[in-house]
Short mmCIF file of C-alpha atoms and ligand atoms in Angstrom, two decimals:
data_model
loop_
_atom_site.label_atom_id
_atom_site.label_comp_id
_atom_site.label_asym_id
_atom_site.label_seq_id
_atom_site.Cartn_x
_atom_site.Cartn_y
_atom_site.Cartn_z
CA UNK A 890 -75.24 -144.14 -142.93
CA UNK A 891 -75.01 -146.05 -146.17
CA UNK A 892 -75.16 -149.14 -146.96
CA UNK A 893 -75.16 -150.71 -150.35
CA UNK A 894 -74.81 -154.60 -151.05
CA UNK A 895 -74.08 -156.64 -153.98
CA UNK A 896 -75.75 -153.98 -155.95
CA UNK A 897 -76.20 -154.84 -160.11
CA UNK A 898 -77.38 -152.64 -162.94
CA UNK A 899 -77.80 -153.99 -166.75
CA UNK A 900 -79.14 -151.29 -169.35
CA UNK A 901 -81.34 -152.79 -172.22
CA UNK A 902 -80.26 -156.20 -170.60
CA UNK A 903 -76.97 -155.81 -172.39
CA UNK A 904 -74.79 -153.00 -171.24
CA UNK A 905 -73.60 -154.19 -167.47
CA UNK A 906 -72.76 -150.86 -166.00
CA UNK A 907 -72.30 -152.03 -162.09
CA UNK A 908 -71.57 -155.47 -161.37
CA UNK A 909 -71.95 -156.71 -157.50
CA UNK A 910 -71.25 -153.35 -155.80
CA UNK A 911 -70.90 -153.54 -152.08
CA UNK A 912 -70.09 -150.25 -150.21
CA UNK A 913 -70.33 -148.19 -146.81
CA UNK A 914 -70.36 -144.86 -146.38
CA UNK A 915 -70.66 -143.26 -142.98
CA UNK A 916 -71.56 -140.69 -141.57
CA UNK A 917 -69.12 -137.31 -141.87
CA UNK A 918 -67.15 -138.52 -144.47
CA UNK A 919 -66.05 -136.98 -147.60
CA UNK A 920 -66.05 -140.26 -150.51
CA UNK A 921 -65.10 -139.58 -154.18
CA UNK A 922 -65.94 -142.40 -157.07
CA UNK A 923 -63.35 -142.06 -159.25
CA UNK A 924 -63.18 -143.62 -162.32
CA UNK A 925 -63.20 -143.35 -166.16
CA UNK A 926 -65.80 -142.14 -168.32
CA UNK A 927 -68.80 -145.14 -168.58
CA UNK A 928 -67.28 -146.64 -165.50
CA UNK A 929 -70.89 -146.56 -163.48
CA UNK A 930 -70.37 -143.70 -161.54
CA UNK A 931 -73.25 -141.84 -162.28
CA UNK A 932 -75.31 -145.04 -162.16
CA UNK A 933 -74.06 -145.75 -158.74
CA UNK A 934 -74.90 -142.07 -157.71
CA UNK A 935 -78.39 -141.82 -159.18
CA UNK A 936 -79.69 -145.53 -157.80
CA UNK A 937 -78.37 -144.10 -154.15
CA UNK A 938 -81.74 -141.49 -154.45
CA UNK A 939 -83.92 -144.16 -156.76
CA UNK A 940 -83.56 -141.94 -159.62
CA UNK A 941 -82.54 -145.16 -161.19
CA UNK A 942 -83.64 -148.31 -160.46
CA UNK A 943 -81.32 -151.19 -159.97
CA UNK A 944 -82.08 -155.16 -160.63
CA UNK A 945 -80.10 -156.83 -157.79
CA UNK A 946 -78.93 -155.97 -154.65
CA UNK A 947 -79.86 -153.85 -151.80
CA UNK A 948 -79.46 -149.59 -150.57
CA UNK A 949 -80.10 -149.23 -147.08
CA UNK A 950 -80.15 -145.11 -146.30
CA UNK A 951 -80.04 -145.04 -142.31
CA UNK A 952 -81.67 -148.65 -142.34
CA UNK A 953 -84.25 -148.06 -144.44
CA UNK A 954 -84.41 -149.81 -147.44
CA UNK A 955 -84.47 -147.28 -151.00
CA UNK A 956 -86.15 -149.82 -153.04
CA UNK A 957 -89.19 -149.31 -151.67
CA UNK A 958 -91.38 -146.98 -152.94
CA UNK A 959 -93.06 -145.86 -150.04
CA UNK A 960 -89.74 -144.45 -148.34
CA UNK A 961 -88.34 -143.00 -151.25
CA UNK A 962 -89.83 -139.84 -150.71
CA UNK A 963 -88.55 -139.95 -147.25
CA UNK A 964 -84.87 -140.62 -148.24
CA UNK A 965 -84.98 -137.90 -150.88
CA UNK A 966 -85.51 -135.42 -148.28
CA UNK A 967 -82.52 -136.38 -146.19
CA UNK A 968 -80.30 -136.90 -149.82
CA UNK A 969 -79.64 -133.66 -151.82
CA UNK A 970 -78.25 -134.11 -155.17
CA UNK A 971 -76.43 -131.93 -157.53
CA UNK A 972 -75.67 -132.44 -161.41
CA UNK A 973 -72.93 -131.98 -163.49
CA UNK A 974 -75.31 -129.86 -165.60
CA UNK A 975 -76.66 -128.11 -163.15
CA UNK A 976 -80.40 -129.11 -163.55
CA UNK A 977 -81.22 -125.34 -162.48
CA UNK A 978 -84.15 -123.40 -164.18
CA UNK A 979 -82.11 -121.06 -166.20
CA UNK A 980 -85.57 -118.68 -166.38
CA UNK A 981 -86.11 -118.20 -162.51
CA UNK A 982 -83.84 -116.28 -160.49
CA UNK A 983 -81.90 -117.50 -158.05
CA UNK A 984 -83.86 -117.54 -154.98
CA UNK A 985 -86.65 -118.49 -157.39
CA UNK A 986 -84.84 -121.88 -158.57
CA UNK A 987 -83.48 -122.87 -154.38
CA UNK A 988 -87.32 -122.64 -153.48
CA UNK A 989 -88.56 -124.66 -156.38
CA UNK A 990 -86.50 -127.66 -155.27
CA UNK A 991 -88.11 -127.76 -152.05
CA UNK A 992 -91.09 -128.27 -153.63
CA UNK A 993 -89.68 -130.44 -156.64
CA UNK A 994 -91.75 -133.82 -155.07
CA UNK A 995 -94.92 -132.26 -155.22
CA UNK A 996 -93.81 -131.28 -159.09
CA UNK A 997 -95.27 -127.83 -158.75
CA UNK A 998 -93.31 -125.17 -159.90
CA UNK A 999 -94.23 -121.87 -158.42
CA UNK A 1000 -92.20 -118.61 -160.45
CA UNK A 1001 -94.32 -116.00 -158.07
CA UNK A 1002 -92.56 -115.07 -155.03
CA UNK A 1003 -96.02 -114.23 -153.42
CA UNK A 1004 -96.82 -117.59 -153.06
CA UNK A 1005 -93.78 -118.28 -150.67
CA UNK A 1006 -93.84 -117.78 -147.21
CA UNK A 1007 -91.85 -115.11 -145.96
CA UNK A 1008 -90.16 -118.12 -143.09
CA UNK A 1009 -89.40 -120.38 -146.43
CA UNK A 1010 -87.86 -117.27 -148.19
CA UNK A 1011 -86.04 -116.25 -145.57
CA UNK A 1012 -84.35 -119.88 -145.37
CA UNK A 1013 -83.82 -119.93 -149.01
CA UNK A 1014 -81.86 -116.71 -148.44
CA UNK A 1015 -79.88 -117.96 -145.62
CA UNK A 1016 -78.86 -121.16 -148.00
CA UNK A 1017 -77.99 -118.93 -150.87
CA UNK A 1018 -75.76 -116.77 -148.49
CA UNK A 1019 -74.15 -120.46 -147.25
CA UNK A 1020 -72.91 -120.77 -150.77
CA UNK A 1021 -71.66 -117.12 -151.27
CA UNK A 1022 -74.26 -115.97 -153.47
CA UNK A 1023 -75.86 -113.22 -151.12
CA UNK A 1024 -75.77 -110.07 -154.03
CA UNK A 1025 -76.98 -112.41 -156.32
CA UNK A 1026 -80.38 -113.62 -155.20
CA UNK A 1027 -82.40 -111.73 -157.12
CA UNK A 1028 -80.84 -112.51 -160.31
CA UNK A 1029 -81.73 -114.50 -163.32
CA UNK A 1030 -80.10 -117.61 -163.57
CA UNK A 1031 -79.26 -117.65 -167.04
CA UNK A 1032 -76.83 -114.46 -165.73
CA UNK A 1033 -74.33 -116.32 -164.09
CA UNK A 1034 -71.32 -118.37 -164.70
CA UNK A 1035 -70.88 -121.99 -164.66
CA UNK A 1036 -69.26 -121.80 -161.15
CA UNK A 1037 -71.71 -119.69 -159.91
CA UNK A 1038 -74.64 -122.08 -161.37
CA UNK A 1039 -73.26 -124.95 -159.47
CA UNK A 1040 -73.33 -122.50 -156.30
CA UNK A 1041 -77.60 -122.49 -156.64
CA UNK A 1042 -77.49 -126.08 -156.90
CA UNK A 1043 -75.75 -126.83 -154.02
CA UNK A 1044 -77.91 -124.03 -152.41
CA UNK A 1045 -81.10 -126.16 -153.54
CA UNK A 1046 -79.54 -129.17 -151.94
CA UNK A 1047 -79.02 -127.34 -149.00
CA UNK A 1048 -82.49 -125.83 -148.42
CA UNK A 1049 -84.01 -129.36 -148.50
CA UNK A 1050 -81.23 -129.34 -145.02
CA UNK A 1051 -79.85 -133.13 -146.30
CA UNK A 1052 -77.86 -135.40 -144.16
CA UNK A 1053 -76.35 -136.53 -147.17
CA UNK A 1054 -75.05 -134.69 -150.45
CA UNK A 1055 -74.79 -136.56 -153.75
CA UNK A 1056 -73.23 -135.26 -156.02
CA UNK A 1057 -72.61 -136.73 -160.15
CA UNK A 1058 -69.61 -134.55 -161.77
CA UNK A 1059 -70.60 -131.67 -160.08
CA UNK A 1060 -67.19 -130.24 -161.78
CA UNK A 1061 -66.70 -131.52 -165.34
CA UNK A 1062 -68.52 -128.71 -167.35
CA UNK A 1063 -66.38 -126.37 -165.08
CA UNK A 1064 -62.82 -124.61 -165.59
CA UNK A 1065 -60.30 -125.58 -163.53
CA UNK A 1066 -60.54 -122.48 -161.07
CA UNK A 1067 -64.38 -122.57 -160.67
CA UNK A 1068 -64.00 -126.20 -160.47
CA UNK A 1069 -61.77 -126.03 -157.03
CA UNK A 1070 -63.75 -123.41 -155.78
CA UNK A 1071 -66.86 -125.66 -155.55
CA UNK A 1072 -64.79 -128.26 -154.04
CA UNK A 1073 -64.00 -125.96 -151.70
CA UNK A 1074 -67.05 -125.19 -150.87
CA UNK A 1075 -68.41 -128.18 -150.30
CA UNK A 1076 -65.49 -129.15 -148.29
CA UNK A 1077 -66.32 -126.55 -145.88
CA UNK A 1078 -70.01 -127.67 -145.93
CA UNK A 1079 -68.76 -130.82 -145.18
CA UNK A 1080 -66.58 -129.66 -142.25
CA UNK A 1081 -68.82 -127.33 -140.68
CA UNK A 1082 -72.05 -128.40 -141.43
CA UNK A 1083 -71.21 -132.61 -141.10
CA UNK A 1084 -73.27 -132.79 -143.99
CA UNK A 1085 -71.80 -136.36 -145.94
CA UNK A 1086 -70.51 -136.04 -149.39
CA UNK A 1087 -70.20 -138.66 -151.65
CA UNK A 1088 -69.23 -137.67 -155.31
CA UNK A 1089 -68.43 -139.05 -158.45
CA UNK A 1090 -64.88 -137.71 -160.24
CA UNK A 1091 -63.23 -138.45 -162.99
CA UNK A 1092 -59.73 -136.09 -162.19
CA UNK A 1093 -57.69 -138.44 -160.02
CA UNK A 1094 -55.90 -135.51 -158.49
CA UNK A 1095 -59.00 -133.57 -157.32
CA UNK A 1096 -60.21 -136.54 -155.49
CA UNK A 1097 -56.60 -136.69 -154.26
CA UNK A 1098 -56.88 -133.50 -153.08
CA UNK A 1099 -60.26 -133.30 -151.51
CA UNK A 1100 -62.21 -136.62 -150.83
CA UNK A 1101 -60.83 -138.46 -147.37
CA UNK A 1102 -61.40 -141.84 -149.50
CA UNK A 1103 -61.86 -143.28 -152.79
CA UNK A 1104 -64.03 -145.85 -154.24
CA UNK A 1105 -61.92 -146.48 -157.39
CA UNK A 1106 -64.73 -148.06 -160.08
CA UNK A 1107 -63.95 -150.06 -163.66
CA UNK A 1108 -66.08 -151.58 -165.60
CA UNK A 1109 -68.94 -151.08 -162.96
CA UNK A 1110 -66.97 -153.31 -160.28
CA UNK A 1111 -65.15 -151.56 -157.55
CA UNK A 1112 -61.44 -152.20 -157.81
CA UNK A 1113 -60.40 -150.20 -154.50
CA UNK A 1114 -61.42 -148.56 -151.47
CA UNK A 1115 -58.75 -145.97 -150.02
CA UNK A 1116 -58.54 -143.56 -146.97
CA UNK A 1117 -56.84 -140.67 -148.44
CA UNK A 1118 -55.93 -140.00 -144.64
CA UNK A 1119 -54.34 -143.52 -143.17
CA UNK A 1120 -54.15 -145.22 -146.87
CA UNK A 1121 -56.11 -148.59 -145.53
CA UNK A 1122 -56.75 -150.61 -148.49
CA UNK A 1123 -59.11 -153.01 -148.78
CA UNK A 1124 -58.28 -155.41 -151.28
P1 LIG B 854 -70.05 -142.92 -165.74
O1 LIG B 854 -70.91 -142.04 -164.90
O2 LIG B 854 -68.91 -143.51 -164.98
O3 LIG B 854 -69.61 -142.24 -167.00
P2 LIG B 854 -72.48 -144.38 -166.35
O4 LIG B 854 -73.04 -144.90 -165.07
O5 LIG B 854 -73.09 -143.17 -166.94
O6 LIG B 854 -70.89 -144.19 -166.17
O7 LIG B 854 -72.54 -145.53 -167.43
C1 LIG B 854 -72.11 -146.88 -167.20
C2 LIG B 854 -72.39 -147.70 -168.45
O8 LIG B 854 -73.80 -147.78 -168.66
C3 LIG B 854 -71.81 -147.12 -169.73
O9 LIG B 854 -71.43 -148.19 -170.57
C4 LIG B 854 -72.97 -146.36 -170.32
O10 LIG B 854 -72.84 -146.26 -171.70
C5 LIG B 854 -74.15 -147.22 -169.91
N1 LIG B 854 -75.40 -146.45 -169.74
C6 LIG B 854 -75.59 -145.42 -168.87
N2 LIG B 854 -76.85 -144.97 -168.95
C7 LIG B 854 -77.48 -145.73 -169.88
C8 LIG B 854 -78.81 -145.78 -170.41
N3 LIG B 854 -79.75 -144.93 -169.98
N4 LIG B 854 -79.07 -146.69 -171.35
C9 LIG B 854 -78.14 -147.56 -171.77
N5 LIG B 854 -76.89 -147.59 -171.32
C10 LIG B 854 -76.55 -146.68 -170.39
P1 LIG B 855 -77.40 -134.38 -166.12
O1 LIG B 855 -77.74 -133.34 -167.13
O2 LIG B 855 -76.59 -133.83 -164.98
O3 LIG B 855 -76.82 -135.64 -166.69
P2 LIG B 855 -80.15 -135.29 -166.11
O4 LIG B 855 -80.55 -134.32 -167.15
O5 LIG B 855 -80.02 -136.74 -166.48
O6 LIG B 855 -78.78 -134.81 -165.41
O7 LIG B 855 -81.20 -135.14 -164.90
C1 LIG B 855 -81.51 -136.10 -163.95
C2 LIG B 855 -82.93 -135.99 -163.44
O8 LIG B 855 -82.96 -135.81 -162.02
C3 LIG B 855 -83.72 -134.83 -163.99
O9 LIG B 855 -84.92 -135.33 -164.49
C4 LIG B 855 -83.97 -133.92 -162.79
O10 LIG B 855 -85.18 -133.23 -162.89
C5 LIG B 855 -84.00 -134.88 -161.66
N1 LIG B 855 -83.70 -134.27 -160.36
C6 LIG B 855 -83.10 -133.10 -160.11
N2 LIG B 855 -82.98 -132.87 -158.79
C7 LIG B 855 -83.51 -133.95 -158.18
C8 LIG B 855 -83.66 -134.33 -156.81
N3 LIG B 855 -83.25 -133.57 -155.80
N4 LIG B 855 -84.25 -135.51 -156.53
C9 LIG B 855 -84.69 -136.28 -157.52
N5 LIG B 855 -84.57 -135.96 -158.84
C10 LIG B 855 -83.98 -134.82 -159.16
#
């Protein structure tokens, strides 16, 4: 499903944060990218959707190529990604915030219900209810907890109905309860829904516990590549 090669990334041409990066991930799995804080996780996960733009080497998303421009638009629609912050309005409710991101390419923000289609609202719903948030659709965001925060992003991800889920420290700025709860949930999503996670960590037993294989990163090289399930290692 994905397919990155030899892939490079040098900030202010001094700070080398991935260094010849080769990786697959198929289809159905569940891949964690663990590593230590400034390790490159987060600038692995963020060139996978262009939202940063490598130097060297290559991102194939179902054969097609994410460099260029032209089918990045494409590829964003079949990759959802979710934040370690978040990145929800705080201001919009809810339902509000998991019908903006459908619309987040054309950069229009809509915070009238009215001009939503009753077919898009109802899907926005139906994600919302996915992620166990039914009672609180019509809520302000700014209402909720952390935990329950995450839940609208991963509903925002899922109304955009991605084949693949990114997701950068989508626990970190959670406590330890919340923070299993999402990876919970997006287990399940996995399981059910075959939707392909691939997620950067930086609590070794979490990724233990819920990836099926680790891409261990260091100093922006990959030092290992483990099936939790099987323990194949590749170097
Ligand atoms: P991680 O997600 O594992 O913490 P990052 O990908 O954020 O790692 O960072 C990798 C390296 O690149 C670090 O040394 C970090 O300081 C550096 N870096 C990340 N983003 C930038 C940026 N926008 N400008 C300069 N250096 C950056
Ligand atoms: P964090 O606070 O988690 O480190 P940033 O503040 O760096 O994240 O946000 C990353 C950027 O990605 C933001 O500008 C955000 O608007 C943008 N973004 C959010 N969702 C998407 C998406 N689905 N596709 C592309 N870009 C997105």
């Amino acid at each position: 499903m994905l397919e990155i090669r030899n892939l490079s990334k040098t900030y202010n041409n001094k700070v080398i944060a991935l260094k010849n990066v080769s990786l697959t991930v198929n289809k159905g799995e569940f891949a964690m990218v663990l590593g230590l804080s400034g390790a490159g996780k987060s600038t692995l996960i963020r060139s996978i959707n262009g939202l940063i733009s490598v130097e060297a080497g290559s991102i194939e998303f179902e054969g097609v190529s994410v460099s260029n421009k032209e089918n990045i638009n494409k590829i964003r629609k079949d990759i959802g990604i979710i934040f370690q912050q978040f990145n929800i309005i705080k201001r919009l409710t809810v339902l509000e915030n998991v019908l903006c991101g459908r619309l987040a390419y054309s950069n229009t923000i809509m915070s009238s219900l009215k001009l939503f289609k009753k077919k898009d609202i109802n899907w926005a719903l139906d994600c919302i209810e996915r992620v166990g948030l039914k009672e609180k659709a019509y809520v302000r965001s700014d209402q909720l907890s952390g935990g329950q925060q995450q839940r609208v992003g991963i509903a925002r991800a899922l109304a955009q109905q991605p084949k693949l889920i990114l997701a950068d420290e989508p626990v970190a700025s959670l406590d330890p309860y919340s923070a299993e709860e999402i990876l919970e949930l997006l287990t399940e999503i996995n399981k059910k829904e075959g939707i392909t996670m691939l997620m950067s960590l930086h609590n070794v037993m979490l990724a233990k516990k819920y990836g099926n294989r680790i891409l261990g990163i260091k100093n922006g090289i990959l030092v290992f590549d483990k099936q939790v399930i099987g323990l194949t290692e590749k170097e």
